[in-house]
């Protein structure tokens, strides 16, 4: 059952996240063909290791870590290649060092969480003001339905309706990020 889940998850991740992973890799390696190769090799590695991924809870996150590590390998090889060249420009070395340092400090979990938070903020801005305010009072200010009802003069049923409406909008906007969204909601509530 776990193996089948991982095969389906890898296929789904390839379909939905490939372009985003390529953009991520390209933002560091600055070579689109190399970025595409890195992502393809990462997916191939995941596919070859699919039977060993039973205990991996978030395959997309696992995949992003593989892409990150392969980008680091690529940049390190580039740095060595550049250092061998007589005409190496010190600016290129500095830029590669900065990109390597930046990528080493990069936490895929934080990247995805920030991306999801931006989508949540965007979805909140699209909601009717009353729905957004009620959702914010409940999820960000930790107010109970009863407290919100007293503060707004609405019934508890109305509060439940607005929270349900907000969650429906968020589910729709974040359908591709549902595992990360659930993590973000847990993070907001803890």
Tab-separated table of N, CA and C in Angstrom, residues 47-120:
chain	number	residue	atom	x	y	z
A	47	UNK	N	12.342	7.986	-8.221
A	47	UNK	CA	11.662	6.833	-8.821
A	47	UNK	C	12.437	5.553	-8.519
A	48	UNK	N	13.755	5.601	-8.655
A	48	UNK	CA	14.578	4.421	-8.385
A	48	UNK	C	14.536	4.038	-6.910
A	49	UNK	N	14.334	5.012	-6.040
A	49	UNK	CA	14.294	4.764	-4.595
A	49	UNK	C	12.874	4.633	-4.057
A	50	UNK	N	11.881	4.539	-4.949
A	50	UNK	CA	10.474	4.568	-4.528
A	50	UNK	C	10.138	3.508	-3.481
A	51	UNK	N	10.781	2.349	-3.530
A	51	UNK	CA	10.483	1.300	-2.553
A	51	UNK	C	11.056	1.621	-1.178
A	52	UNK	N	11.986	2.550	-1.134
A	52	UNK	CA	12.597	2.942	0.140
A	52	UNK	C	11.956	4.191	0.729
A	53	UNK	N	10.925	4.712	0.076
A	53	UNK	CA	10.309	5.967	0.508
A	53	UNK	C	9.073	5.758	1.370
A	54	UNK	N	8.867	4.565	1.869
A	54	UNK	CA	7.655	4.255	2.631
A	54	UNK	C	7.524	5.163	3.849
A	55	UNK	N	8.644	5.476	4.489
A	55	UNK	CA	8.584	6.279	5.717
A	55	UNK	C	8.669	7.780	5.453
A	56	UNK	N	8.772	8.195	4.193
A	56	UNK	CA	8.829	9.620	3.857
A	56	UNK	C	7.411	10.170	3.870
A	57	UNK	N	7.150	11.136	4.756
A	57	UNK	CA	5.803	11.696	4.894
A	57	UNK	C	5.473	12.702	3.803
A	58	UNK	N	6.439	13.510	3.398
A	58	UNK	CA	6.187	14.558	2.415
A	58	UNK	C	7.174	14.378	1.266
A	59	UNK	N	6.738	13.668	0.232
A	59	UNK	CA	7.624	13.345	-0.881
A	59	UNK	C	8.027	14.610	-1.632
A	60	UNK	N	7.135	15.590	-1.736
A	60	UNK	CA	7.489	16.845	-2.416
A	60	UNK	C	8.649	17.525	-1.688
A	61	UNK	N	8.592	17.557	-0.368
A	61	UNK	CA	9.666	18.155	0.422
A	61	UNK	C	10.956	17.352	0.233
A	62	UNK	N	10.844	16.024	0.253
A	62	UNK	CA	11.989	15.142	0.040
A	62	UNK	C	12.608	15.429	-1.326
A	63	UNK	N	11.748	15.568	-2.338
A	63	UNK	CA	12.209	15.843	-3.695
A	63	UNK	C	12.921	17.193	-3.760
A	64	UNK	N	12.389	18.192	-3.091
A	64	UNK	CA	13.007	19.516	-3.104
A	64	UNK	C	14.385	19.482	-2.442
A	65	UNK	N	14.537	18.676	-1.408
A	65	UNK	CA	15.849	18.525	-0.764
A	65	UNK	C	16.836	17.887	-1.744
A	66	UNK	N	16.379	16.889	-2.508
A	66	UNK	CA	17.246	16.254	-3.508
A	66	UNK	C	17.660	17.283	-4.557
A	67	UNK	N	16.702	18.066	-5.051
A	67	UNK	CA	17.008	19.101	-6.045
A	67	UNK	C	18.018	20.092	-5.458
A	68	UNK	N	17.788	20.510	-4.232
A	68	UNK	CA	18.713	21.441	-3.570
A	68	UNK	C	20.124	20.854	-3.527
A	69	UNK	N	20.250	19.594	-3.093
A	69	UNK	CA	21.570	18.970	-2.982
A	69	UNK	C	22.240	18.809	-4.340
A	70	UNK	N	21.467	18.493	-5.361
A	70	UNK	CA	22.042	18.364	-6.707
A	70	UNK	C	22.454	19.735	-7.254
A	71	UNK	N	21.727	20.768	-6.897
A	71	UNK	CA	22.147	22.129	-7.271
A	71	UNK	C	23.471	22.470	-6.598
A	72	UNK	N	23.582	22.112	-5.324
A	72	UNK	CA	24.841	22.353	-4.617
A	72	UNK	C	25.990	21.618	-5.300
A	73	UNK	N	25.772	20.348	-5.660
A	73	UNK	CA	26.809	19.581	-6.361
A	73	UNK	C	27.192	20.262	-7.673
A	74	UNK	N	26.196	20.685	-8.428
A	74	UNK	CA	26.444	21.353	-9.709
A	74	UNK	C	27.263	22.631	-9.499
A	75	UNK	N	26.844	23.451	-8.533
A	75	UNK	CA	27.554	24.708	-8.294
A	75	UNK	C	28.984	24.467	-7.810
A	76	UNK	N	29.170	23.447	-7.007
A	76	UNK	CA	30.533	23.136	-6.543
A	76	UNK	C	31.408	22.685	-7.712
A	77	UNK	N	30.845	21.863	-8.600
A	77	UNK	CA	31.601	21.449	-9.794
A	77	UNK	C	31.932	22.668	-10.660
A	78	UNK	N	30.958	23.566	-10.787
A	78	UNK	CA	31.193	24.791	-11.554
A	78	UNK	C	32.309	25.616	-10.919
A	79	UNK	N	32.301	25.692	-9.607
A	79	UNK	CA	33.332	26.473	-8.917
A	79	UNK	C	34.710	25.859	-9.160
A	80	UNK	N	34.808	24.528	-9.079
A	80	UNK	CA	36.091	23.860	-9.339
A	80	UNK	C	36.512	24.096	-10.785
A	81	UNK	N	35.577	23.937	-11.716
A	81	UNK	CA	35.872	24.144	-13.137
A	81	UNK	C	36.365	25.577	-13.367
A	82	UNK	N	35.693	26.517	-12.731
A	82	UNK	CA	36.095	27.919	-12.891
A	82	UNK	C	37.461	28.203	-12.271
A	83	UNK	N	37.750	27.557	-11.151
A	83	UNK	CA	39.031	27.828	-10.491
A	83	UNK	C	40.202	27.293	-11.306
A	84	UNK	N	39.963	26.273	-12.131
A	84	UNK	CA	41.012	25.710	-12.976
A	84	UNK	C	41.307	26.630	-14.163
A	85	UNK	N	40.316	27.328	-14.618
A	85	UNK	CA	40.479	28.216	-15.769
A	85	UNK	C	41.356	29.405	-15.399
A	86	UNK	N	42.369	29.677	-16.253
A	86	UNK	CA	43.294	30.787	-15.983
A	86	UNK	C	42.601	32.132	-15.934
A	87	UNK	N	41.627	32.310	-16.785
A	87	UNK	CA	40.995	33.619	-16.931
A	87	UNK	C	39.784	33.812	-16.022
A	88	UNK	N	39.742	32.994	-14.972
A	88	UNK	CA	38.575	33.083	-14.094
A	88	UNK	C	38.442	34.487	-13.511
A	89	UNK	N	37.258	34.997	-13.596
A	89	UNK	CA	37.006	36.318	-13.041
A	89	UNK	C	36.661	36.190	-11.565
A	90	UNK	N	37.212	37.074	-10.768
A	90	UNK	CA	36.937	37.015	-9.332
A	90	UNK	C	35.455	37.264	-9.043
A	91	UNK	N	34.785	38.017	-9.916
A	91	UNK	CA	33.352	38.243	-9.717
A	91	UNK	C	32.561	36.947	-9.824
A	92	UNK	N	32.930	36.105	-10.785
A	92	UNK	CA	32.237	34.817	-10.974
A	92	UNK	C	32.420	33.949	-9.734
A	93	UNK	N	33.611	33.897	-9.191
A	93	UNK	CA	33.882	33.119	-7.976
A	93	UNK	C	33.042	33.642	-6.812
A	94	UNK	N	33.014	34.953	-6.675
A	94	UNK	CA	32.234	35.550	-5.595
A	94	UNK	C	30.754	35.231	-5.768
A	95	UNK	N	30.253	35.370	-7.001
A	95	UNK	CA	28.838	35.092	-7.260
A	95	UNK	C	28.495	33.633	-6.949
A	96	UNK	N	29.344	32.701	-7.405
A	96	UNK	CA	29.093	31.286	-7.110
A	96	UNK	C	29.147	31.024	-5.612
A	97	UNK	N	30.096	31.631	-4.941
A	97	UNK	CA	30.194	31.462	-3.490
A	97	UNK	C	28.933	31.974	-2.806
A	98	UNK	N	28.452	33.122	-3.253
A	98	UNK	CA	27.230	33.680	-2.669
A	98	UNK	C	26.025	32.780	-2.950
A	99	UNK	N	25.922	32.247	-4.173
A	99	UNK	CA	24.801	31.370	-4.499
A	99	UNK	C	24.879	30.072	-3.704
A	100	UNK	N	26.105	29.535	-3.546
A	100	UNK	CA	26.272	28.316	-2.743
A	100	UNK	C	25.893	28.597	-1.296
A	101	UNK	N	26.388	29.694	-0.750
A	101	UNK	CA	26.072	30.055	0.635
A	101	UNK	C	24.574	30.250	0.817
A	102	UNK	N	23.966	30.931	-0.129
A	102	UNK	CA	22.518	31.157	-0.073
A	102	UNK	C	21.752	29.848	-0.133
A	103	UNK	N	22.162	28.959	-1.034
A	103	UNK	CA	21.470	27.678	-1.178
A	103	UNK	C	21.694	26.787	0.037
A	104	UNK	N	22.892	26.814	0.602
A	104	UNK	CA	23.147	26.028	1.805
A	104	UNK	C	22.283	26.499	2.970
A	105	UNK	N	22.020	27.796	3.025
A	105	UNK	CA	21.181	28.348	4.093
A	105	UNK	C	19.694	28.159	3.812
A	106	UNK	N	19.373	27.801	2.592
A	106	UNK	CA	17.975	27.635	2.175
A	106	UNK	C	17.356	26.423	2.861
A	107	UNK	N	16.188	26.606	3.413
A	107	UNK	CA	15.433	25.518	4.017
A	107	UNK	C	14.180	25.297	3.182
A	108	UNK	N	14.080	24.165	2.478
A	108	UNK	CA	12.910	23.912	1.635
A	108	UNK	C	11.589	24.048	2.383
A	109	UNK	N	11.567	23.624	3.640
A	109	UNK	CA	10.340	23.721	4.432
A	109	UNK	C	9.907	25.182	4.566
A	110	UNK	N	10.885	26.059	4.821
A	110	UNK	CA	10.581	27.483	4.949
A	110	UNK	C	10.107	28.059	3.622
A	111	UNK	N	10.757	27.648	2.525
A	111	UNK	CA	10.340	28.124	1.201
A	111	UNK	C	8.891	27.762	0.923
A	112	UNK	N	8.550	26.493	1.146
A	112	UNK	CA	7.179	26.061	0.873
A	112	UNK	C	6.195	26.728	1.827
A	113	UNK	N	6.583	26.854	3.103
A	113	UNK	CA	5.698	27.489	4.070
A	113	UNK	C	5.449	28.945	3.675
A	114	UNK	N	6.514	29.650	3.239
A	114	UNK	CA	6.355	31.043	2.802
A	114	UNK	C	5.482	31.133	1.565
A	115	UNK	N	5.657	30.193	0.645
A	115	UNK	CA	4.842	30.180	-0.569
A	115	UNK	C	3.373	29.963	-0.217
A	116	UNK	N	3.115	29.032	0.688
A	116	UNK	CA	1.740	28.769	1.113
A	116	UNK	C	1.174	29.981	1.846
A	117	UNK	N	1.988	30.627	2.687
A	117	UNK	CA	1.508	31.806	3.413
A	117	UNK	C	1.124	32.915	2.441
A	118	UNK	N	1.894	33.082	1.373
A	118	UNK	CA	1.549	34.091	0.360
A	118	UNK	C	0.212	33.757	-0.293
A	119	UNK	N	-0.010	32.467	-0.570
A	119	UNK	CA	-1.287	32.061	-1.164
A	119	UNK	C	-2.438	32.275	-0.186
A	120	UNK	N	-2.189	32.004	1.092
A	120	UNK	CA	-3.220	32.235	2.111
A	120	UNK	C	-3.548	33.725	2.174
